[in-house]
JSON list of C-alpha atoms in Angstrom, two decimals:
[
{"chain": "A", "resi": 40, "resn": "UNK", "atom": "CA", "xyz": [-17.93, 8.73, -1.89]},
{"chain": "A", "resi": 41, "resn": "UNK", "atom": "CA", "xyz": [-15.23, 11.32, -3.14]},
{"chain": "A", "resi": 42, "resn": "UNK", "atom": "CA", "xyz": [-12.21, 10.00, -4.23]},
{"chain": "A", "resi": 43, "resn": "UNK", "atom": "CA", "xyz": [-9.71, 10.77, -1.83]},
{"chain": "A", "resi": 44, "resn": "UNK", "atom": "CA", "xyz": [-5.68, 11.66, -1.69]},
{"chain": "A", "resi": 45, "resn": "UNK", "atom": "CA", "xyz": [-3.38, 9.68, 0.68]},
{"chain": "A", "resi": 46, "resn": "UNK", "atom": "CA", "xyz": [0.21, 10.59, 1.54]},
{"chain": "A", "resi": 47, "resn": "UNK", "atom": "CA", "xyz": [1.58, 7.24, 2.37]},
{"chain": "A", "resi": 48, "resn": "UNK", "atom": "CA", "xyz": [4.70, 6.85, 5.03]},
{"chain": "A", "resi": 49, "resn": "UNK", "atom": "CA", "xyz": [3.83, 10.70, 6.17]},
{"chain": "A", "resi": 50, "resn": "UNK", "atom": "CA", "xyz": [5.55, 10.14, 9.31]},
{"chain": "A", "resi": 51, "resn": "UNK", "atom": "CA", "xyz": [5.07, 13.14, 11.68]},
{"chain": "A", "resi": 52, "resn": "UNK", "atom": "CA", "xyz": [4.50, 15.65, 8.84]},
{"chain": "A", "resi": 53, "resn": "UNK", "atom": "CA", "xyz": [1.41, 14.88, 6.03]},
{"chain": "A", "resi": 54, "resn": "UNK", "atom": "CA", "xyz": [1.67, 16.89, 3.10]},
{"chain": "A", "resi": 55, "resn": "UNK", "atom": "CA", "xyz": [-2.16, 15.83, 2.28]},
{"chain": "A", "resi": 56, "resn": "UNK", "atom": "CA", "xyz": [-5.41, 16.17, 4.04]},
{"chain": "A", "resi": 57, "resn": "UNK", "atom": "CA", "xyz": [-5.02, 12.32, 5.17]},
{"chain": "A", "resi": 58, "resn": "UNK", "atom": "CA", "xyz": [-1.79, 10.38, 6.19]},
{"chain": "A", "resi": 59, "resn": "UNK", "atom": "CA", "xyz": [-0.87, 6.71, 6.22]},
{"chain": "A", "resi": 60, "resn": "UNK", "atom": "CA", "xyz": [2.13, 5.27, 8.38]},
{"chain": "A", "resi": 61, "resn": "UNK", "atom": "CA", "xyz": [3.34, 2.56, 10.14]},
{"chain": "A", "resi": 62, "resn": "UNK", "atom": "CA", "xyz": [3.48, 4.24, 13.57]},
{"chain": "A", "resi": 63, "resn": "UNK", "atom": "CA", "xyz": [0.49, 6.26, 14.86]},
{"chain": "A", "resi": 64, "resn": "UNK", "atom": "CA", "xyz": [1.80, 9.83, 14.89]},
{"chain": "A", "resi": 65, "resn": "UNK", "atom": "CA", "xyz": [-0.47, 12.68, 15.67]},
{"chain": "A", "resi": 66, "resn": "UNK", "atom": "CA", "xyz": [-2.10, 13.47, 12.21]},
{"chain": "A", "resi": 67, "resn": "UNK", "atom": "CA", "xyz": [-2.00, 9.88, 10.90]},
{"chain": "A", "resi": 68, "resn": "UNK", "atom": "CA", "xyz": [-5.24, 9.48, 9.54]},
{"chain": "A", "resi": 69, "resn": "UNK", "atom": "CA", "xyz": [-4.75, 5.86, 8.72]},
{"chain": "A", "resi": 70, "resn": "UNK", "atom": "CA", "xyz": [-2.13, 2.73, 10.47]},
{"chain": "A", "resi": 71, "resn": "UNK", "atom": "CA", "xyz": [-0.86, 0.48, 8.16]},
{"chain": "A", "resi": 72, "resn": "UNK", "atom": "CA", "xyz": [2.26, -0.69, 5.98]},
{"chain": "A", "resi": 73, "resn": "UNK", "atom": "CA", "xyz": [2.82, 0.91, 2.06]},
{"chain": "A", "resi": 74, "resn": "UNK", "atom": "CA", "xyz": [3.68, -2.52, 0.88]},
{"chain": "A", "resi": 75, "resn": "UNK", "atom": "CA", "xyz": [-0.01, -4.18, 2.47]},
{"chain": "A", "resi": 76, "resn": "UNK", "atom": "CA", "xyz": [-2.32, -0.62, 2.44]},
{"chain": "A", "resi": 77, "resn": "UNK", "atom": "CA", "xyz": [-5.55, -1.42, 4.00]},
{"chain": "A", "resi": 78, "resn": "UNK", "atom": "CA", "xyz": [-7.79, 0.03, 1.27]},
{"chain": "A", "resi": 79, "resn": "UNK", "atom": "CA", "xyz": [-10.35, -1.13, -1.44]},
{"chain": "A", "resi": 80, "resn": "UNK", "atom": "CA", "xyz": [-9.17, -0.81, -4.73]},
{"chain": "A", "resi": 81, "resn": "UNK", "atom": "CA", "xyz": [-8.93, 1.61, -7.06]},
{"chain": "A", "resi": 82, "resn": "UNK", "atom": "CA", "xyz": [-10.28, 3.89, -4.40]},
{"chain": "A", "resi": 83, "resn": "UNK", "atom": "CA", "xyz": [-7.93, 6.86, -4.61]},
{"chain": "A", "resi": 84, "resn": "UNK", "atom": "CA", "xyz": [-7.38, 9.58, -7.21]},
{"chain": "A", "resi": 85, "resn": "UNK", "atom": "CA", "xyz": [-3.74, 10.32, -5.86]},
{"chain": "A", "resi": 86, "resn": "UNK", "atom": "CA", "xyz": [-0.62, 8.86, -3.42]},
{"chain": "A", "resi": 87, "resn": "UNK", "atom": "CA", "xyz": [2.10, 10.62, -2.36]},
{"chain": "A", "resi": 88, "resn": "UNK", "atom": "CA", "xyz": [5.13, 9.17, -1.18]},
{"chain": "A", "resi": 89, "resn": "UNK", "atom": "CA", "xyz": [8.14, 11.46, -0.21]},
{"chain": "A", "resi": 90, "resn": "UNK", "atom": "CA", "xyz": [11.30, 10.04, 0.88]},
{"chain": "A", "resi": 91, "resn": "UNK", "atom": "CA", "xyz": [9.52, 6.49, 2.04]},
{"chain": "A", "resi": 92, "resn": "UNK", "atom": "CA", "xyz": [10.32, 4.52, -1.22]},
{"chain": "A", "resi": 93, "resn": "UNK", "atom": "CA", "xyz": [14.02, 4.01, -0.16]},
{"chain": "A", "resi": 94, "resn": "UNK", "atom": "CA", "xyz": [12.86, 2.48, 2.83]},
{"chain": "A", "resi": 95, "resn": "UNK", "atom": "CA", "xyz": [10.66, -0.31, 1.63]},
{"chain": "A", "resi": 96, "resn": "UNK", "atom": "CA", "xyz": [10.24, -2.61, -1.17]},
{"chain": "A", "resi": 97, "resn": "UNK", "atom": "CA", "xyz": [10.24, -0.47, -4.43]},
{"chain": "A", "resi": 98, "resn": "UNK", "atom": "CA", "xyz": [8.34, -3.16, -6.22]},
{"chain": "A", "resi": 99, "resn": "UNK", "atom": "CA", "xyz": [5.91, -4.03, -3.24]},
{"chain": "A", "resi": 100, "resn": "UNK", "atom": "CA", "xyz": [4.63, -0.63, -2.51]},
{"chain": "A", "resi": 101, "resn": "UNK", "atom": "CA", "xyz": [4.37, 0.78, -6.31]},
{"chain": "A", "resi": 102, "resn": "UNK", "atom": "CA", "xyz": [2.10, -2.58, -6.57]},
{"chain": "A", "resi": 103, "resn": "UNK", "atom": "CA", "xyz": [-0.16, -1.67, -3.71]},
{"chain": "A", "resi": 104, "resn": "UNK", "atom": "CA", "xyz": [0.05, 1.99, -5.49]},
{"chain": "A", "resi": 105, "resn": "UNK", "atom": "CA", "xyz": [-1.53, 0.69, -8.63]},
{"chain": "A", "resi": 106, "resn": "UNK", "atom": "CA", "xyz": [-4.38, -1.25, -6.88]},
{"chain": "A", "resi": 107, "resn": "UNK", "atom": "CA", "xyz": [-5.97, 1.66, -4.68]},
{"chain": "A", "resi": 108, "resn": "UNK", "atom": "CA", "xyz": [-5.26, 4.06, -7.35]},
{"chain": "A", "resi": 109, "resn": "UNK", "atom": "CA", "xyz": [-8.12, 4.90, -9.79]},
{"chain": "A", "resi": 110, "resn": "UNK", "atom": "CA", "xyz": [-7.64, 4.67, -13.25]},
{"chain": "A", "resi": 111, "resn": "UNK", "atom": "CA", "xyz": [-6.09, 8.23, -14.37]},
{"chain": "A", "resi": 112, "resn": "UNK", "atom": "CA", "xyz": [-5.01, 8.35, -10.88]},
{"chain": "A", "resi": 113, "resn": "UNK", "atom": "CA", "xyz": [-1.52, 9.98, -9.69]},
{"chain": "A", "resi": 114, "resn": "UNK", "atom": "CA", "xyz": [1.57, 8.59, -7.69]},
{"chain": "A", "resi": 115, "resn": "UNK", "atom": "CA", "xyz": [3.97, 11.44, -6.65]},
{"chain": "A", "resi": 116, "resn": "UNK", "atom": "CA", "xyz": [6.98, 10.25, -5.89]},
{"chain": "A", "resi": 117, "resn": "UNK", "atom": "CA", "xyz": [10.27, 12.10, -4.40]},
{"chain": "A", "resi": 118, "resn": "UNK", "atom": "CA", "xyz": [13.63, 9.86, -3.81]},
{"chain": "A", "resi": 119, "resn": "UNK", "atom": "CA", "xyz": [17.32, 10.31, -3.00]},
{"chain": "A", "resi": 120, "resn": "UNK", "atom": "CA", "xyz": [19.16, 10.12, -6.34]},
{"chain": "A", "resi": 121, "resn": "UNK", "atom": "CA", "xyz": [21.53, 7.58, -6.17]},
{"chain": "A", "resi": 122, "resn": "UNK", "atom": "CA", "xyz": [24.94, 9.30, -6.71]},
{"chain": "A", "resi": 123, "resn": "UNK", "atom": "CA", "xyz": [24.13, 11.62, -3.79]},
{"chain": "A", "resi": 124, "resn": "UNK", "atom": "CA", "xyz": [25.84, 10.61, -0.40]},
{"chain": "A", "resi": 125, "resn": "UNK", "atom": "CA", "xyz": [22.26, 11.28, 1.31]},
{"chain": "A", "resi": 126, "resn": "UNK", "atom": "CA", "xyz": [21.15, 8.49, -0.59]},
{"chain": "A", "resi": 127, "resn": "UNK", "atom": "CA", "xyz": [23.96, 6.15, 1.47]},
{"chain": "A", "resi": 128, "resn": "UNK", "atom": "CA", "xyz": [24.37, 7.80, 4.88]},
{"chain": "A", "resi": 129, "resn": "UNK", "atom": "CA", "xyz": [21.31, 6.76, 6.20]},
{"chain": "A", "resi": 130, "resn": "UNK", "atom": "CA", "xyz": [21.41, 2.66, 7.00]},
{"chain": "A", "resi": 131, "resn": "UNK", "atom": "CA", "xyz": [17.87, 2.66, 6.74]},
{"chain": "A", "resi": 132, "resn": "UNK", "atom": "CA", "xyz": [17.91, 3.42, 3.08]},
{"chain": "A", "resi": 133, "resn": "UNK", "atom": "CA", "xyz": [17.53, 0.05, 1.17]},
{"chain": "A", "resi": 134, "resn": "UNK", "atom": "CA", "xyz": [18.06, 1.87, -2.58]},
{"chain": "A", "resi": 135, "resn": "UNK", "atom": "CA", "xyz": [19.17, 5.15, -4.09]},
{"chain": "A", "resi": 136, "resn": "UNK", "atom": "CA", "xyz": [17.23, 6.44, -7.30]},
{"chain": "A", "resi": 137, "resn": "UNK", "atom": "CA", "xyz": [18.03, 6.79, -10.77]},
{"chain": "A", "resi": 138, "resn": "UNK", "atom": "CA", "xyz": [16.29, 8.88, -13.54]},
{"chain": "A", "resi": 139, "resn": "UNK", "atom": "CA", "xyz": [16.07, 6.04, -15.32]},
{"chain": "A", "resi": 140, "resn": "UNK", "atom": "CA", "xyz": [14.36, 3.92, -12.68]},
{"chain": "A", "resi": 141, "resn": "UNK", "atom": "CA", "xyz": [10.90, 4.99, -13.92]},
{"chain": "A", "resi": 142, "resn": "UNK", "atom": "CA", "xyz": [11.53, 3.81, -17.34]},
{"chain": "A", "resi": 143, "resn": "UNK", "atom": "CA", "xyz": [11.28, 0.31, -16.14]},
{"chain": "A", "resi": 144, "resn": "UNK", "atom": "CA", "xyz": [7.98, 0.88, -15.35]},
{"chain": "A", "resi": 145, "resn": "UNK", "atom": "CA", "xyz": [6.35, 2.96, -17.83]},
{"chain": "A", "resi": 146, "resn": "UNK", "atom": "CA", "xyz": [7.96, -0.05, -20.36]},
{"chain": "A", "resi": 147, "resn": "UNK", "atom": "CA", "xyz": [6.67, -2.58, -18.01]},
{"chain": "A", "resi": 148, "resn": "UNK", "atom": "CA", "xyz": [9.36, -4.67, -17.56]},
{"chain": "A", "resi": 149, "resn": "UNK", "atom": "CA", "xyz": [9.77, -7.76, -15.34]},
{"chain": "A", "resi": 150, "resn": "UNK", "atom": "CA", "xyz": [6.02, -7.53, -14.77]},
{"chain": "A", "resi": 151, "resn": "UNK", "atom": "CA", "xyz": [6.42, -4.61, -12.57]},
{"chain": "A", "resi": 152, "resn": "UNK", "atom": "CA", "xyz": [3.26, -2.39, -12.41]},
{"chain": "A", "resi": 153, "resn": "UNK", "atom": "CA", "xyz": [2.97, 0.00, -15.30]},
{"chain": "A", "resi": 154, "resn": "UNK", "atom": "CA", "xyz": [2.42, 3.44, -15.26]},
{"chain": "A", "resi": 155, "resn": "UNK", "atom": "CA", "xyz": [2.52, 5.88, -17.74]},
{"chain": "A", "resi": 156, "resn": "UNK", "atom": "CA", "xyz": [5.57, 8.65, -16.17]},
{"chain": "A", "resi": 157, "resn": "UNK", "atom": "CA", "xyz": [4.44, 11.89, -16.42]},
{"chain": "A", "resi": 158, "resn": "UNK", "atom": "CA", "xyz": [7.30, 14.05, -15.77]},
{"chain": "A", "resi": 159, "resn": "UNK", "atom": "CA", "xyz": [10.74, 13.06, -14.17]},
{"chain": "A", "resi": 160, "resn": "UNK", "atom": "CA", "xyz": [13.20, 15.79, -12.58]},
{"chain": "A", "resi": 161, "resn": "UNK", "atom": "CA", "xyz": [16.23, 15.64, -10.82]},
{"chain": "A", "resi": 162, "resn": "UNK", "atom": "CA", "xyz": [17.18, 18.28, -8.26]},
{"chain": "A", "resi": 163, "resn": "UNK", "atom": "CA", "xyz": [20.45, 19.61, -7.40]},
{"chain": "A", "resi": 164, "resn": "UNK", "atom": "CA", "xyz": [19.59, 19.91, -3.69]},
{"chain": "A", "resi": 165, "resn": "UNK", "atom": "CA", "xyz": [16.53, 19.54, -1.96]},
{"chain": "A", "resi": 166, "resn": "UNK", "atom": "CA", "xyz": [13.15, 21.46, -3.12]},
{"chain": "A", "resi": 167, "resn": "UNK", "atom": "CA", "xyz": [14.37, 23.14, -5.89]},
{"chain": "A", "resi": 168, "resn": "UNK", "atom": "CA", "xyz": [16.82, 25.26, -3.74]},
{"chain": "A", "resi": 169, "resn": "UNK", "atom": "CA", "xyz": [19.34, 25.76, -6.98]},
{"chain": "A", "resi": 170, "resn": "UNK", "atom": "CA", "xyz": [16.57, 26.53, -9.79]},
{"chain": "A", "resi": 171, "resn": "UNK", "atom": "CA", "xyz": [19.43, 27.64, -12.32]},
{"chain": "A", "resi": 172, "resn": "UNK", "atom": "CA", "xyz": [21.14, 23.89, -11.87]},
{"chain": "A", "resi": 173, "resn": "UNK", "atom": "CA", "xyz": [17.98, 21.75, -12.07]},
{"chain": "A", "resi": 174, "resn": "UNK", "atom": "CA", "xyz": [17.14, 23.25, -14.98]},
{"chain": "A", "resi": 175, "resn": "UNK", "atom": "CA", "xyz": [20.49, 22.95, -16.42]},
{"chain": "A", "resi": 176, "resn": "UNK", "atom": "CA", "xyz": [20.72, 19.09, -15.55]},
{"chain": "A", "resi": 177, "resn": "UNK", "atom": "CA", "xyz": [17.42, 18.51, -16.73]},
{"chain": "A", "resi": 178, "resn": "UNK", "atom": "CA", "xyz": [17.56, 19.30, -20.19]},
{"chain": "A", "resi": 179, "resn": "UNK", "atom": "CA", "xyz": [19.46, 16.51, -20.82]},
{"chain": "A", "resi": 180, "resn": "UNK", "atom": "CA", "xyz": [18.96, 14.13, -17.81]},
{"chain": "A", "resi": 181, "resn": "UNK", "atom": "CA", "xyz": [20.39, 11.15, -19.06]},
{"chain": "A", "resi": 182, "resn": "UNK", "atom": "CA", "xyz": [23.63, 12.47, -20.13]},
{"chain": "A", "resi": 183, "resn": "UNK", "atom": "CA", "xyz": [23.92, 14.37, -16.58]},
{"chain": "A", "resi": 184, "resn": "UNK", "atom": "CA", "xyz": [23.08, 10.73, -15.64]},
{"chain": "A", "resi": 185, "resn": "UNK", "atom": "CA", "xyz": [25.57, 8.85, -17.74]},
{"chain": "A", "resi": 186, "resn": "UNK", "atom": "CA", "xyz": [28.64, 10.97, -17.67]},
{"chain": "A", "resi": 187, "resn": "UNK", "atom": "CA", "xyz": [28.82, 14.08, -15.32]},
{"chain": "A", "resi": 188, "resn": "UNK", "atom": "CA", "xyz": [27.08, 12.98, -12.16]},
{"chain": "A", "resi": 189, "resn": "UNK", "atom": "CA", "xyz": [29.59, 11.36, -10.41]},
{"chain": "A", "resi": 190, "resn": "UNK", "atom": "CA", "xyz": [31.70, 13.96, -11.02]},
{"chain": "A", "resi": 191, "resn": "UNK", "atom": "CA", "xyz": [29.71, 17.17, -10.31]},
{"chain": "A", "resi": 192, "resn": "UNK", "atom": "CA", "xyz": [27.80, 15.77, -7.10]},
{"chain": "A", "resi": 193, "resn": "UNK", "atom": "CA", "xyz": [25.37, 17.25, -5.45]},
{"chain": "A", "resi": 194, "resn": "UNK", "atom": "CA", "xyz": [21.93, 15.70, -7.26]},
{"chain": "A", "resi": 195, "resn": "UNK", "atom": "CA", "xyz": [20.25, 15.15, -4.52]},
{"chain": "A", "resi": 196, "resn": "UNK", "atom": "CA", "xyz": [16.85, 13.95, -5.27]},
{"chain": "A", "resi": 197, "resn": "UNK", "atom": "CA", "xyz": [14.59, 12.51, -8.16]},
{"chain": "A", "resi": 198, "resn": "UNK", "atom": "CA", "xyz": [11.09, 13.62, -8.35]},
{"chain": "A", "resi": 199, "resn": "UNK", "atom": "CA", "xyz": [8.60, 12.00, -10.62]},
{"chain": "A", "resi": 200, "resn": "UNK", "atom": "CA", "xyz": [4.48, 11.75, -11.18]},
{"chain": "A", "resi": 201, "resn": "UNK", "atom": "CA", "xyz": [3.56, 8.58, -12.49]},
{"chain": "A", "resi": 202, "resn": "UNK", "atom": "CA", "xyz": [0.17, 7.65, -14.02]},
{"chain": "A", "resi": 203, "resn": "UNK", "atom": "CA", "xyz": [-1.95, 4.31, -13.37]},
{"chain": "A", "resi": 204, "resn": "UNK", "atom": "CA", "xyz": [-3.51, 3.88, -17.17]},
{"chain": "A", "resi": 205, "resn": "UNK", "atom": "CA", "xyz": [-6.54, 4.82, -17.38]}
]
Protein backbone atom coordinates (compact mmCIF):
# COMPACT_ATOMS: atom_id res chain seq x y z
CA UNK A 1 0.00 0.00 0.00
CA UNK A 2 1.37 3.62 -0.76
CA UNK A 3 2.17 5.57 2.01
CA UNK A 4 -0.26 8.14 2.32
CA UNK A 5 -0.51 12.08 3.55
CA UNK A 6 -3.18 13.09 6.13
CA UNK A 7 -4.12 16.66 7.04
CA UNK A 8 -5.34 16.18 10.52
CA UNK A 9 -8.18 18.70 12.11
CA UNK A 10 -8.89 19.89 8.24
CA UNK A 11 -12.15 21.12 9.24
CA UNK A 12 -14.18 22.21 6.15
CA UNK A 13 -11.09 22.95 4.02
CA UNK A 14 -8.22 19.87 3.46
CA UNK A 15 -5.12 21.08 2.18
CA UNK A 16 -4.22 17.23 1.27
CA UNK A 17 -5.77 14.60 -0.83
CA UNK A 18 -7.29 13.02 2.55
CA UNK A 19 -8.67 14.85 5.72
CA UNK A 20 -9.10 13.82 9.33
CA UNK A 21 -11.53 15.71 11.82
CA UNK A 22 -13.61 15.41 14.56
CA UNK A 23 -16.86 16.40 12.81
CA UNK A 24 -17.80 14.83 9.44
CA UNK A 25 -17.54 17.75 7.02
CA UNK A 26 -17.92 17.21 3.35
CA UNK A 27 -14.33 16.17 2.25
CA UNK A 28 -13.38 14.45 5.53
CA UNK A 29 -11.91 11.44 4.41
CA UNK A 30 -11.48 10.05 7.85
CA UNK A 31 -13.66 10.76 11.66
CA UNK A 32 -11.64 10.72 14.48
CA UNK A 33 -9.75 12.82 17.28
CA UNK A 34 -5.71 14.09 16.61
CA UNK A 35 -4.92 13.10 20.12
CA UNK A 36 -6.49 9.09 19.54
CA UNK A 37 -6.00 8.87 15.34
CA UNK A 38 -7.47 5.68 14.24
CA UNK A 39 -4.50 4.45 12.18
CA UNK A 40 -1.79 1.64 12.20
CA UNK A 41 1.45 2.79 12.87
CA UNK A 42 4.00 4.20 11.17
CA UNK A 43 1.64 4.19 8.24
CA UNK A 44 2.02 7.71 6.87
CA UNK A 45 4.86 9.53 5.10
CA UNK A 46 3.40 13.05 6.12
CA UNK A 47 0.68 15.05 8.66
CA UNK A 48 -0.33 18.29 8.39
CA UNK A 49 -1.79 20.19 11.02
CA UNK A 50 -2.69 23.95 10.44
CA UNK A 51 -4.07 25.98 13.11
CA UNK A 52 -5.48 22.68 15.16
CA UNK A 53 -2.47 22.37 17.60
CA UNK A 54 -3.76 25.31 19.77
CA UNK A 55 -6.83 23.57 20.18
CA UNK A 56 -5.79 20.26 21.62
CA UNK A 57 -3.23 18.73 23.69
CA UNK A 58 0.23 19.78 22.21
CA UNK A 59 1.84 16.77 23.77
CA UNK A 60 -1.09 14.25 22.98
CA UNK A 61 -1.42 14.85 19.34
CA UNK A 62 2.51 15.30 18.41
CA UNK A 63 2.55 11.66 20.21
CA UNK A 64 -0.09 10.18 17.98
CA UNK A 65 2.03 12.17 15.14
CA UNK A 66 5.10 10.13 15.81
CA UNK A 67 3.31 6.71 15.88
CA UNK A 68 1.49 6.80 12.33
CA UNK A 69 4.35 8.60 10.92
CA UNK A 70 6.99 6.53 9.04
CA UNK A 71 10.38 6.81 9.86
CA UNK A 72 11.77 9.92 7.69
CA UNK A 73 8.26 10.94 7.74
CA UNK A 74 7.07 14.78 7.95
CA UNK A 75 4.79 16.78 10.46
CA UNK A 76 3.92 20.29 9.08
CA UNK A 77 2.90 22.31 11.53
CA UNK A 78 1.44 26.09 11.40
CA UNK A 79 0.47 27.88 14.94
CA UNK A 80 -0.48 31.31 16.30
CA UNK A 81 2.73 32.78 17.75
CA UNK A 82 2.20 33.56 21.09
CA UNK A 83 2.74 37.38 21.37
CA UNK A 84 0.11 37.86 18.65
CA UNK A 85 -3.45 38.85 20.00
CA UNK A 86 -4.91 36.10 17.45
CA UNK A 87 -3.24 33.73 19.50
CA UNK A 88 -5.66 35.01 22.69
CA UNK A 89 -8.91 36.21 21.11
CA UNK A 90 -10.16 33.05 20.33
CA UNK A 91 -11.37 31.09 23.81
CA UNK A 92 -10.94 28.02 22.08
CA UNK A 93 -7.22 28.41 21.85
CA UNK A 94 -5.64 26.39 24.77
CA UNK A 95 -1.76 27.73 23.88
CA UNK A 96 0.00 30.32 21.78
CA UNK A 97 3.42 29.27 20.05
CA UNK A 98 6.86 30.10 20.54
CA UNK A 99 9.91 29.63 18.18
CA UNK A 100 11.41 28.01 20.71
CA UNK A 101 8.66 25.49 21.39
CA UNK A 102 10.17 23.01 18.88
CA UNK A 103 13.42 22.95 20.59
CA UNK A 104 11.89 20.99 23.34
CA UNK A 105 11.32 18.42 21.12
CA UNK A 106 14.08 18.04 18.80
CA UNK A 107 16.22 17.91 22.47
CA UNK A 108 13.69 15.54 23.75
CA UNK A 109 12.91 16.83 26.83
CA UNK A 110 10.38 15.65 29.45
CA UNK A 111 10.02 12.52 27.32
CA UNK A 112 8.10 14.34 24.76
CA UNK A 113 8.31 12.72 21.26
CA UNK A 114 11.43 13.64 19.38
CA UNK A 115 11.76 14.89 16.14
CA UNK A 116 14.46 16.18 14.37
CA UNK A 117 13.03 20.22 13.34
CA UNK A 118 13.66 20.85 10.01
CA UNK A 119 13.08 24.42 9.50
CA UNK A 120 11.22 26.91 11.89
CA UNK A 121 9.79 30.41 10.58
CA UNK A 122 7.88 32.98 12.03
CA UNK A 123 5.54 35.13 9.95
CA UNK A 124 4.66 38.64 10.34
CA UNK A 125 1.05 38.07 9.25
CA UNK A 126 -0.56 35.24 7.85
CA UNK A 127 0.95 33.27 4.64
CA UNK A 128 3.80 35.15 4.11
CA UNK A 129 1.75 38.35 3.27
CA UNK A 130 4.91 40.76 4.45
CA UNK A 131 7.91 38.72 2.72
CA UNK A 132 10.39 41.74 3.46
CA UNK A 133 9.49 41.35 7.49
CA UNK A 134 9.64 37.54 7.78
CA UNK A 135 12.72 37.54 6.40
CA UNK A 136 13.95 40.28 8.48
CA UNK A 137 12.70 38.56 11.82
CA UNK A 138 13.97 35.40 10.80
CA UNK A 139 17.48 35.89 10.58
CA UNK A 140 17.74 36.14 13.99
CA UNK A 141 14.54 34.54 15.46
CA UNK A 142 15.41 34.28 18.87
CA UNK A 143 16.45 37.74 19.47
CA UNK A 144 13.09 38.96 17.58
CA UNK A 145 11.85 36.42 20.20
CA UNK A 146 13.62 37.62 23.28
CA UNK A 147 13.62 41.34 22.98
CA UNK A 148 11.57 43.07 20.14
CA UNK A 149 8.41 41.03 19.87
CA UNK A 150 6.39 42.40 22.32
CA UNK A 151 7.15 45.53 21.20
CA UNK A 152 6.86 45.42 17.37
CA UNK A 153 3.62 43.09 17.27
CA UNK A 154 2.25 41.73 14.61
CA UNK A 155 4.06 37.97 14.42
CA UNK A 156 1.37 36.25 13.76
CA UNK A 157 2.16 32.70 13.18
CA UNK A 158 5.00 30.01 13.61
CA UNK A 159 5.48 27.53 10.94
CA UNK A 160 7.69 24.55 11.35
CA UNK A 161 8.42 20.86 9.58
CA UNK A 162 9.46 18.46 11.98
CA UNK A 163 11.05 15.05 11.27
CA UNK A 164 10.19 11.55 13.01
CA UNK A 165 14.00 9.95 13.03
CA UNK A 166 14.45 7.81 10.73
Amino acid sequence: MESLSLDLGCGRASQEHWGLDRLPYAGVSVVGDVERLPLLSDSLRKVRFCHVLEHVDLVGALREAWRVLQPGGRALVRVPYFSSVASWADPTHRRGYAYRTWGYFERGEYDLPRFRVVHCRLHFKPYGQYLFLDVLINLAPAFFERHLCYWVGGCHEVSVELEKPP
